[in-house]
PDB file of N, CA and C in Angstrom:
ATOM      1  N   MET A  19      68.094  94.910 111.517  1.00 40.00           N
ATOM      2  CA  MET A  19      69.263  95.112 112.349  1.00 40.00           C
ATOM      3  C   MET A  19      70.477  94.361 111.812  1.00 40.00           C
ATOM      4  N   ILE A  20      70.284  93.158 111.352  1.00 45.00           N
ATOM      5  CA  ILE A  20      71.412  92.381 110.840  1.00 45.00           C
ATOM      6  C   ILE A  20      72.019  93.086 109.632  1.00 45.00           C
ATOM      7  N   TYR A  21      71.148  93.656 108.796  1.00 43.00           N
ATOM      8  CA  TYR A  21      71.654  94.363 107.620  1.00 43.00           C
ATOM      9  C   TYR A  21      72.573  95.514 108.033  1.00 43.00           C
ATOM     10  N   SER A  22      72.154  96.281 109.020  1.00 48.00           N
ATOM     11  CA  SER A  22      72.986  97.392 109.497  1.00 48.00           C
ATOM     12  C   SER A  22      74.308  96.885 110.037  1.00 48.00           C
ATOM     13  N   TYR A  23      74.268  95.794 110.769  1.00 48.00           N
ATOM     14  CA  TYR A  23      75.494  95.223 111.328  1.00 48.00           C
ATOM     15  C   TYR A  23      76.434  94.799 110.206  1.00 48.00           C
ATOM     16  N   ASN A  24      75.889  94.105 109.208  1.00 49.00           N
ATOM     17  CA  ASN A  24      76.721  93.666 108.090  1.00 49.00           C
ATOM     18  C   ASN A  24      77.281  94.852 107.315  1.00 49.00           C
ATOM     19  N   THR A  25      76.486  95.874 107.122  1.00 50.00           N
ATOM     20  CA  THR A  25      76.951  97.061 106.418  1.00 50.00           C
ATOM     21  C   THR A  25      78.101  97.707 107.177  1.00 50.00           C
ATOM     22  N   CYS A  26      77.971  97.786 108.487  1.00 48.00           N
ATOM     23  CA  CYS A  26      79.027  98.362 109.319  1.00 48.00           C
ATOM     24  C   CYS A  26      80.303  97.536 109.204  1.00 48.00           C
ATOM     25  N   THR A  27      80.161  96.228 109.230  1.00 50.00           N
ATOM     26  CA  THR A  27      81.313  95.340 109.116  1.00 50.00           C
ATOM     27  C   THR A  27      81.998  95.521 107.769  1.00 50.00           C
ATOM     28  N   ILE A  28      81.221  95.574 106.714  1.00 51.00           N
ATOM     29  CA  ILE A  28      81.790  95.755 105.382  1.00 51.00           C
ATOM     30  C   ILE A  28      82.514  97.094 105.298  1.00 51.00           C
ATOM     31  N   THR A  29      81.917  98.136 105.841  1.00 59.00           N
ATOM     32  CA  THR A  29      82.554  99.450 105.812  1.00 59.00           C
ATOM     33  C   THR A  29      83.881  99.420 106.544  1.00 59.00           C
ATOM     34  N   ARG A  30      83.926  98.768 107.711  1.00 59.00           N
ATOM     35  CA  ARG A  30      85.164  98.681 108.469  1.00 59.00           C
ATOM     36  C   ARG A  30      86.211  97.895 107.684  1.00 59.00           C
ATOM     37  N   MET A  31      85.802  96.802 107.046  1.00 56.00           N
ATOM     38  CA  MET A  31      86.744  96.015 106.256  1.00 56.00           C
ATOM     39  C   MET A  31      87.273  96.844 105.095  1.00 56.00           C
ATOM     40  N   GLN A  32      86.429  97.612 104.464  1.00 83.00           N
ATOM     41  CA  GLN A  32      86.872  98.432 103.346  1.00 83.00           C
ATOM     42  C   GLN A  32      87.842  99.502 103.818  1.00 83.00           C
ATOM     43  N   GLU A  33      87.620 100.041 105.014  1.00 82.00           N
ATOM     44  CA  GLU A  33      88.537 101.037 105.564  1.00 82.00           C
ATOM     45  C   GLU A  33      89.906 100.403 105.813  1.00 82.00           C
ATOM     46  N   GLU A  34      89.918  99.169 106.314  1.00 82.00           N
ATOM     47  CA  GLU A  34      91.187  98.467 106.523  1.00 82.00           C
ATOM     48  C   GLU A  34      91.879  98.199 105.192  1.00 82.00           C
ATOM     49  N   ASP A  35      91.091  97.859 104.171  1.00 87.00           N
ATOM     50  CA  ASP A  35      91.660  97.667 102.834  1.00 87.00           C
ATOM     51  C   ASP A  35      92.329  98.952 102.366  1.00 87.00           C
ATOM     52  N   LYS A  36      91.649 100.068 102.562  1.00 90.00           N
ATOM     53  CA  LYS A  36      92.170 101.368 102.136  1.00 90.00           C
ATOM     54  C   LYS A  36      93.486 101.680 102.847  1.00 90.00           C
ATOM     55  N   GLU A  37      93.532 101.430 104.151  1.00 89.00           N
ATOM     56  CA  GLU A  37      94.753 101.686 104.916  1.00 89.00           C
ATOM     57  C   GLU A  37      95.905 100.821 104.417  1.00 89.00           C
ATOM     58  N   LEU A  38      95.609  99.567 104.125  1.00 90.00           N
ATOM     59  CA  LEU A  38      96.641  98.651 103.637  1.00 90.00           C
ATOM     60  C   LEU A  38      97.142  99.073 102.263  1.00 90.00           C
ATOM     61  N   LEU A  39      96.227  99.465 101.388  1.00 93.00           N
ATOM     62  CA  LEU A  39      96.618  99.920 100.052  1.00 93.00           C
ATOM     63  C   LEU A  39      97.455 101.193 100.122  1.00 93.00           C
ATOM     64  N   GLN A  40      97.108 102.093 101.038  1.00 94.00           N
ATOM     65  CA  GLN A  40      97.900 103.315 101.209  1.00 94.00           C
ATOM     66  C   GLN A  40      99.290 102.990 101.741  1.00 94.00           C
ATOM     67  N   LEU A  41      99.362 102.031 102.640  1.00 93.00           N
ATOM     68  CA  LEU A  41     100.648 101.612 103.192  1.00 93.00           C
ATOM     69  C   LEU A  41     101.531 101.013 102.097  1.00 93.00           C
ATOM     70  N   PHE A  42     100.944 100.144 101.262  1.00 95.00           N
ATOM     71  CA  PHE A  42     101.695  99.566 100.150  1.00 95.00           C
ATOM     72  C   PHE A  42     102.138 100.659  99.180  1.00 95.00           C
ATOM     73  N   GLY A  43     101.226 101.568  98.853  1.00 96.00           N
ATOM     74  CA  GLY A  43     101.540 102.639  97.909  1.00 96.00           C
ATOM     75  C   GLY A  43     102.685 103.515  98.384  1.00 96.00           C
ATOM     76  N   LYS A  44     102.682 103.828  99.659  1.00 95.00           N
ATOM     77  CA  LYS A  44     103.761 104.640 100.227  1.00 95.00           C
ATOM     78  C   LYS A  44     105.093 103.902 100.114  1.00 95.00           C
ATOM     79  N   ASN A  45     105.065 102.600 100.389  1.00 93.00           N
ATOM     80  CA  ASN A  45     106.268 101.773 100.287  1.00 93.00           C
ATOM     81  C   ASN A  45     106.756 101.706  98.837  1.00 93.00           C
ATOM     82  N   LEU A  46     105.842 101.509  97.907  1.00 94.00           N
ATOM     83  CA  LEU A  46     106.190 101.454  96.486  1.00 94.00           C
ATOM     84  C   LEU A  46     106.834 102.766  96.038  1.00 94.00           C
ATOM     85  N   LYS A  47     106.246 103.875  96.427  1.00 93.00           N
ATOM     86  CA  LYS A  47     106.774 105.180  96.025  1.00 93.00           C
ATOM     87  C   LYS A  47     108.175 105.403  96.592  1.00 93.00           C
ATOM     88  N   THR A  48     108.381 105.021  97.842  1.00 92.00           N
ATOM     89  CA  THR A  48     109.700 105.159  98.469  1.00 92.00           C
ATOM     90  C   THR A  48     110.746 104.352  97.711  1.00 92.00           C
ATOM     91  N   ILE A  49     110.399 103.111  97.375  1.00 91.00           N
ATOM     92  CA  ILE A  49     111.329 102.242  96.641  1.00 91.00           C
ATOM     93  C   ILE A  49     111.594 102.815  95.254  1.00 91.00           C
ATOM     94  N   ARG A  50     110.527 103.220  94.567  1.00 88.00           N
ATOM     95  CA  ARG A  50     110.681 103.748  93.207  1.00 88.00           C
ATOM     96  C   ARG A  50     111.549 105.002  93.201  1.00 88.00           C
ATOM     97  N   GLU A  51     111.302 105.902  94.136  1.00 88.00           N
ATOM     98  CA  GLU A  51     112.093 107.137  94.185  1.00 88.00           C
ATOM     99  C   GLU A  51     113.543 106.855  94.567  1.00 88.00           C
ATOM    100  N   ALA A  52     113.763 105.903  95.464  1.00 87.00           N
ATOM    101  CA  ALA A  52     115.128 105.554  95.870  1.00 87.00           C
ATOM    102  C   ALA A  52     115.910 104.968  94.702  1.00 87.00           C
ATOM    103  N   ARG A  53     115.219 104.264  93.856  1.00 82.00           N
ATOM    104  CA  ARG A  53     115.873 103.659  92.698  1.00 82.00           C
ATOM    105  C   ARG A  53     115.858 104.587  91.494  1.00 82.00           C
ATOM    106  N   ALA A  54     115.193 105.711  91.623  1.00 74.00           N
ATOM    107  CA  ALA A  54     115.051 106.678  90.519  1.00 74.00           C
ATOM    108  C   ALA A  54     114.660 105.967  89.233  1.00 74.00           C
ATOM    109  N   THR A  55     113.656 105.131  89.352  1.00 61.00           N
ATOM    110  CA  THR A  55     113.252 104.299  88.226  1.00 61.00           C
ATOM    111  C   THR A  55     112.481 105.091  87.188  1.00 61.00           C
ATOM    112  N   LEU A  56     112.976 105.022  86.019  1.00 56.00           N
ATOM    113  CA  LEU A  56     112.354 105.424  84.769  1.00 56.00           C
ATOM    114  C   LEU A  56     111.095 106.270  84.849  1.00 56.00           C
ATOM    115  N   ASN A  57     111.194 107.514  85.057  1.00 54.00           N
ATOM    116  CA  ASN A  57     110.055 108.411  84.873  1.00 54.00           C
ATOM    117  C   ASN A  57     108.727 107.746  85.217  1.00 54.00           C
ATOM    118  N   LYS A  58     108.582 107.296  86.409  1.00 58.00           N
ATOM    119  CA  LYS A  58     107.384 106.590  86.884  1.00 58.00           C
ATOM    120  C   LYS A  58     107.027 105.413  85.994  1.00 58.00           C
ATOM    121  N   PHE A  59     107.973 104.616  85.651  1.00 57.00           N
ATOM    122  CA  PHE A  59     107.781 103.368  84.915  1.00 57.00           C
ATOM    123  C   PHE A  59     107.519 103.593  83.431  1.00 57.00           C
ATOM    124  N   ALA A  60     108.541 103.907  82.698  1.00 52.00           N
ATOM    125  CA  ALA A  60     108.420 104.003  81.244  1.00 52.00           C
ATOM    126  C   ALA A  60     108.495 102.588  80.691  1.00 52.00           C
ATOM    127  N   LEU A  61     107.406 101.912  80.781  1.00 53.00           N
ATOM    128  CA  LEU A  61     107.363 100.507  80.372  1.00 53.00           C
ATOM    129  C   LEU A  61     106.712 100.351  79.007  1.00 53.00           C
ATOM    130  N   ASN A  62     107.009  99.254  78.380  1.00 54.00           N
ATOM    131  CA  ASN A  62     106.344  98.921  77.128  1.00 54.00           C
ATOM    132  C   ASN A  62     104.943  98.396  77.393  1.00 54.00           C
ATOM    133  N   ASP A  63     104.680  97.996  78.619  1.00 60.00           N
ATOM    134  CA  ASP A  63     103.380  97.437  78.984  1.00 60.00           C
ATOM    135  C   ASP A  63     102.391  98.577  79.223  1.00 60.00           C
ATOM    136  N   SER A  64     101.443  98.728  78.342  1.00 61.00           N
ATOM    137  CA  SER A  64     100.509  99.853  78.432  1.00 61.00           C
ATOM    138  C   SER A  64      99.570  99.752  79.629  1.00 61.00           C
ATOM    139  N   THR A  65      99.507  98.590  80.282  1.00 73.00           N
ATOM    140  CA  THR A  65      98.626  98.464  81.447  1.00 73.00           C
ATOM    141  C   THR A  65      99.236  99.092  82.691  1.00 73.00           C
ATOM    142  N   LEU A  66     100.512  99.406  82.659  1.00 84.00           N
ATOM    143  CA  LEU A  66     101.187  99.995  83.812  1.00 84.00           C
ATOM    144  C   LEU A  66     101.635 101.411  83.453  1.00 84.00           C
ATOM    145  N   THR A  67     100.663 102.263  83.244  1.00 86.00           N
ATOM    146  CA  THR A  67     100.932 103.648  82.855  1.00 86.00           C
ATOM    147  C   THR A  67     101.332 104.479  84.074  1.00 86.00           C
ATOM    148  N   PRO A  68     101.921 105.643  83.859  1.00 86.00           N
ATOM    149  CA  PRO A  68     102.229 106.528  84.992  1.00 86.00           C
ATOM    150  C   PRO A  68     100.991 106.840  85.844  1.00 86.00           C
ATOM    151  N   ALA A  69      99.843 106.979  85.203  1.00 88.00           N
ATOM    152  CA  ALA A  69      98.606 107.254  85.947  1.00 88.00           C
ATOM    153  C   ALA A  69      98.236 106.075  86.847  1.00 88.00           C
ATOM    154  N   THR A  70      98.387 104.861  86.335  1.00 90.00           N
ATOM    155  CA  THR A  70      98.095 103.669  87.129  1.00 90.00           C
ATOM    156  C   THR A  70      99.035 103.574  88.317  1.00 90.00           C
ATOM    157  N   VAL A  71     100.310 103.794  88.074  1.00 91.00           N
ATOM    158  CA  VAL A  71     101.304 103.737  89.153  1.00 91.00           C
ATOM    159  C   VAL A  71     100.991 104.798  90.202  1.00 91.00           C
ATOM    160  N   SER A  72     100.626 105.977  89.774  1.00 92.00           N
ATOM    161  CA  SER A  72     100.282 107.053  90.701  1.00 92.00           C
ATOM    162  C   SER A  72      99.081 106.674  91.560  1.00 92.00           C
ATOM    163  N   ARG A  73      98.067 106.078  90.946  1.00 94.00           N
ATOM    164  CA  ARG A  73      96.883 105.662  91.702  1.00 94.00           C
ATOM    165  C   ARG A  73      97.237 104.579  92.709  1.00 94.00           C
ATOM    166  N   ILE A  74      98.132 103.672  92.352  1.00 95.00           N
ATOM    167  CA  ILE A  74      98.578 102.633  93.288  1.00 95.00           C
ATOM    168  C   ILE A  74      99.364 103.274  94.424  1.00 95.00           C
ATOM    169  N   GLU A  75     100.276 104.170  94.094  1.00 94.00           N
ATOM    170  CA  GLU A  75     101.099 104.826  95.117  1.00 94.00           C
ATOM    171  C   GLU A  75     100.266 105.658  96.086  1.00 94.00           C
ATOM    172  N   ASN A  76      99.130 106.144  95.632  1.00 95.00           N
ATOM    173  CA  ASN A  76      98.253 106.939  96.490  1.00 95.00           C
ATOM    174  C   ASN A  76      97.172 106.100  97.170  1.00 95.00           C
ATOM    175  N   GLY A  77      97.234 104.784  96.983  1.00 94.00           N
ATOM    176  CA  GLY A  77      96.287 103.889  97.635  1.00 94.00           C
ATOM    177  C   GLY A  77      94.868 104.006  97.126  1.00 94.00           C
ATOM    178  N   LEU A  78      94.715 104.410  95.879  1.00 94.00           N
ATOM    179  CA  LEU A  78      93.386 104.649  95.322  1.00 94.00           C
ATOM    180  C   LEU A  78      92.809 103.461  94.574  1.00 94.00           C
ATOM    181  N   VAL A  79      93.616 102.443  94.344  1.00 92.00           N
ATOM    182  CA  VAL A  79      93.143 101.308  93.551  1.00 92.00           C
ATOM    183  C   VAL A  79      93.593 100.001  94.190  1.00 92.00           C
ATOM    184  N   ASN A  80      92.670  99.047  94.231  1.00 93.00           N
ATOM    185  CA  ASN A  80      92.981  97.709  94.706  1.00 93.00           C
ATOM    186  C   ASN A  80      93.392  96.902  93.476  1.00 93.00           C
ATOM    187  N   PHE A  81      94.677  96.780  93.278  1.00 94.00           N
ATOM    188  CA  PHE A  81      95.215  96.214  92.045  1.00 94.00           C
ATOM    189  C   PHE A  81      95.289  94.688  92.098  1.00 94.00           C
ATOM    190  N   LYS A  82      95.532  94.093  90.941  1.00 94.00           N
ATOM    191  CA  LYS A  82      95.614  92.640  90.814  1.00 94.00           C
ATOM    192  C   LYS A  82      97.014  92.133  91.154  1.00 94.00           C
ATOM    193  N   PHE A  83      97.087  90.860  91.452  1.00 96.00           N
ATOM    194  CA  PHE A  83      98.360  90.203  91.742  1.00 96.00           C
ATOM    195  C   PHE A  83      99.323  90.359  90.565  1.00 96.00           C
ATOM    196  N   VAL A  84      98.813  90.246  89.363  1.00 95.00           N
ATOM    197  CA  VAL A  84      99.644  90.375  88.162  1.00 95.00           C
ATOM    198  C   VAL A  84     100.307  91.755  88.129  1.00 95.00           C
ATOM    199  N   THR A  85      99.606  92.768  88.595  1.00 94.00           N
ATOM    200  CA  THR A  85     100.171  94.118  88.638  1.00 94.00           C
ATOM    201  C   THR A  85     101.343  94.175  89.606  1.00 94.00           C
ATOM    202  N   LEU A  86     101.240  93.476  90.728  1.00 95.00           N
ATOM    203  CA  LEU A  86     102.351  93.403  91.680  1.00 95.00           C
ATOM    204  C   LEU A  86     103.586  92.818  90.997  1.00 95.00           C
ATOM    205  N   ILE A  87     103.397  91.779  90.215  1.00 94.00           N
ATOM    206  CA  ILE A  87     104.506  91.149  89.490  1.00 94.00           C
ATOM    207  C   ILE A  87     105.098  92.135  88.479  1.00 94.00           C
ATOM    208  N   LYS A  88     104.242  92.849  87.752  1.00 91.00           N
ATOM    209  CA  LYS A  88     104.720  93.829  86.768  1.00 91.00           C
ATOM    210  C   LYS A  88     105.496  94.958  87.439  1.00 91.00           C
ATOM    211  N   LEU A  89     105.012  95.420  88.592  1.00 92.00           N
ATOM    212  CA  LEU A  89     105.728  96.464  89.330  1.00 92.00           C
ATOM    213  C   LEU A  89     107.105  95.969  89.751  1.00 92.00           C
ATOM    214  N   ALA A  90     107.151  94.756  90.278  1.00 91.00           N
ATOM    215  CA  ALA A  90     108.430  94.180  90.712  1.00 91.00           C
ATOM    216  C   ALA A  90     109.384  94.028  89.533  1.00 91.00           C
ATOM    217  N   ASN A  91     108.880  93.563  88.410  1.00 88.00           N
ATOM    218  CA  ASN A  91     109.726  93.420  87.221  1.00 88.00           C
ATOM    219  C   ASN A  91     110.260  94.770  86.761  1.00 88.00           C
ATOM    220  N   ALA A  92     109.419  95.796  86.793  1.00 86.00           N
ATOM    221  CA  ALA A  92     109.850  97.132  86.378  1.00 86.00           C
ATOM    222  C   ALA A  92     110.939  97.669  87.300  1.00 86.00           C
ATOM    223  N   LEU A  93     110.851  97.313  88.570  1.00 88.00           N
ATOM    224  CA  LEU A  93     111.852  97.754  89.544  1.00 88.00           C
ATOM    225  C   LEU A  93     113.040  96.796  89.629  1.00 88.00           C
ATOM    226  N   LYS A  94     112.973  95.718  88.844  1.00 88.00           N
ATOM    227  CA  LYS A  94     114.031  94.698  88.825  1.00 88.00           C
ATOM    228  C   LYS A  94     114.278  94.137  90.231  1.00 88.00           C
ATOM    229  N   MET A  95     113.181  93.694  90.850  1.00 91.00           N
ATOM    230  CA  MET A  95     113.268  93.120  92.185  1.00 91.00           C
ATOM    231  C   MET A  95     112.227  92.013  92.339  1.00 91.00           C
ATOM    232  N   HIS A  96     112.399  91.206  93.355  1.00 96.00           N
ATOM    233  CA  HIS A  96     111.440  90.148  93.652  1.00 96.00           C
ATOM    234  C   HIS A  96     110.181  90.786  94.239  1.00 96.00           C
ATOM    235  N   PRO A  97     108.989  90.290  93.891  1.00 95.00           N
ATOM    236  CA  PRO A  97     107.751  90.873  94.419  1.00 95.00           C
ATOM    237  C   PRO A  97     107.710  90.962  95.948  1.00 95.00           C
ATOM    238  N   SER A  98     108.319  90.016  96.623  1.00 94.00           N
ATOM    239  CA  SER A  98     108.310  90.039  98.093  1.00 94.00           C
ATOM    240  C   SER A  98     109.014  91.273  98.649  1.00 94.00           C
ATOM    241  N   GLU A  99     109.953  91.823  97.884  1.00 94.00           N
ATOM    242  CA  GLU A  99     110.666  93.025  98.327  1.00 94.00           C
ATOM    243  C   GLU A  99     109.723  94.226  98.442  1.00 94.00           C
ATOM    244  N   LEU A 100     108.672  94.232  97.639  1.00 94.00           N
ATOM    245  CA  LEU A 100     107.704  95.324  97.701  1.00 94.00           C
ATOM    246  C   LEU A 100     106.827  95.234  98.951  1.00 94.00           C
ATOM    247  N   LEU A 101     106.797  94.061  99.560  1.00 92.00           N
ATOM    248  CA  LEU A 101     105.941  93.839 100.722  1.00 92.00           C
ATOM    249  C   LEU A 101     106.702  93.742 102.032  1.00 92.00           C
ATOM    250  N   LYS A 102     108.014  93.639 101.978  1.00 87.00           N
ATOM    251  CA  LYS A 102     108.782  93.283 103.167  1.00 87.00           C
ATOM    252  C   LYS A 102     108.733  94.308 104.294  1.00 87.00           C
ATOM    253  N   ASP A 103     108.573  95.570 104.007  1.00 80.00           N
ATOM    254  CA  ASP A 103     108.542  96.585 105.060  1.00 80.00           C
ATOM    255  C   ASP A 103     107.139  96.832 105.598  1.00 80.00           C
ATOM    256  N   ILE A 104     106.185  96.057 105.132  1.00 84.00           N
ATOM    257  CA  ILE A 104     104.809  96.221 105.584  1.00 84.00           C
ATOM    258  C   ILE A 104     104.530  95.191 106.670  1.00 84.00           C
ATOM    259  N   ASN A 105     104.407  95.666 107.889  1.00 78.00           N
ATOM    260  CA  ASN A 105     104.093  94.807 109.026  1.00 78.00           C
ATOM    261  C   ASN A 105     102.636  95.053 109.374  1.00 78.00           C
ATOM    262  N   TYR A 106     101.748  94.353 108.695  1.00 69.00           N
ATOM    263  CA  TYR A 106     100.319  94.615 108.817  1.00 69.00           C
ATOM    264  C   TYR A 106      99.592  93.322 109.100  1.00 69.00           C
ATOM    265  N   VAL A 107      98.784  93.317 110.137  1.00 73.00           N
ATOM    266  CA  VAL A 107      97.932  92.178 110.444  1.00 73.00           C
ATOM    267  C   VAL A 107      96.509  92.623 110.160  1.00 73.00           C
ATOM    268  N   TYR A 108      95.883  91.984 109.178  1.00 66.00           N
ATOM    269  CA  TYR A 108      94.534  92.379 108.782  1.00 66.00           C
ATOM    270  C   TYR A 108      93.586  92.222 109.961  1.00 66.00           C
ATOM    271  N   GLY A 109      92.811  93.246 110.225  1.00 66.00           N
ATOM    272  CA  GLY A 109      91.881  93.222 111.340  1.00 66.00           C
ATOM    273  C   GLY A 109      92.462  93.846 112.595  1.00 66.00           C
ATOM    274  N   GLU A 110      93.739  94.131 112.577  1.00 66.00           N
ATOM    275  CA  GLU A 110      94.400  94.785 113.703  1.00 66.00           C
ATOM    276  C   GLU A 110      95.222  95.942 113.152  1.00 66.00           C
ATOM    277  N   HIS A 111      95.332  96.976 113.927  1.00 59.00           N
ATOM    278  CA  HIS A 111      96.159  98.106 113.492  1.00 59.00           C
ATOM    279  C   HIS A 111      97.553  97.886 114.040  1.00 59.00           C
ATOM    280  N   ASN A 112      98.305  97.114 113.299  1.00 54.00           N
ATOM    281  CA  ASN A 112      99.614  96.668 113.759  1.00 54.00           C
ATOM    282  C   ASN A 112     100.689  97.033 112.750  1.00 54.00           C
ATOM    283  N   TYR A 113     100.657  98.249 112.270  1.00 50.00           N
ATOM    284  CA  TYR A 113     101.612  98.676 111.257  1.00 50.00           C
ATOM    285  C   TYR A 113     102.331  99.840 111.776  1.00 50.00           C
TER     286      TYR A 113
END
C-alpha cells in the first residue's frame, strides 16, 4: 500500500512539474515572439538549438539552470524577467 501511495504522490508531483514547465514555455514563447528574436535563437551556442528552444516552449523538457541563463542572454534580458509573469505556488494551482 505504501508503494502505491508513493507512486501516486510522485505522479502528482510530475504532473505539477509538467504544468509549471508548460507555463514557463508559454511565457518564453510570448517574450521571444514579442521581441522577434533571431529565428528562434540563432546562437553560436550549439546547446541552444531551435529544436531545444521549441521543446522548452512546449513544456516538454525540464531544462537546467544554465539553460535559463543562456535563454536570458539570447533575449538580452535578466533571467528573472523570464519568470516574473509566472505566479505559481508549487503544490497549489495558483497560476
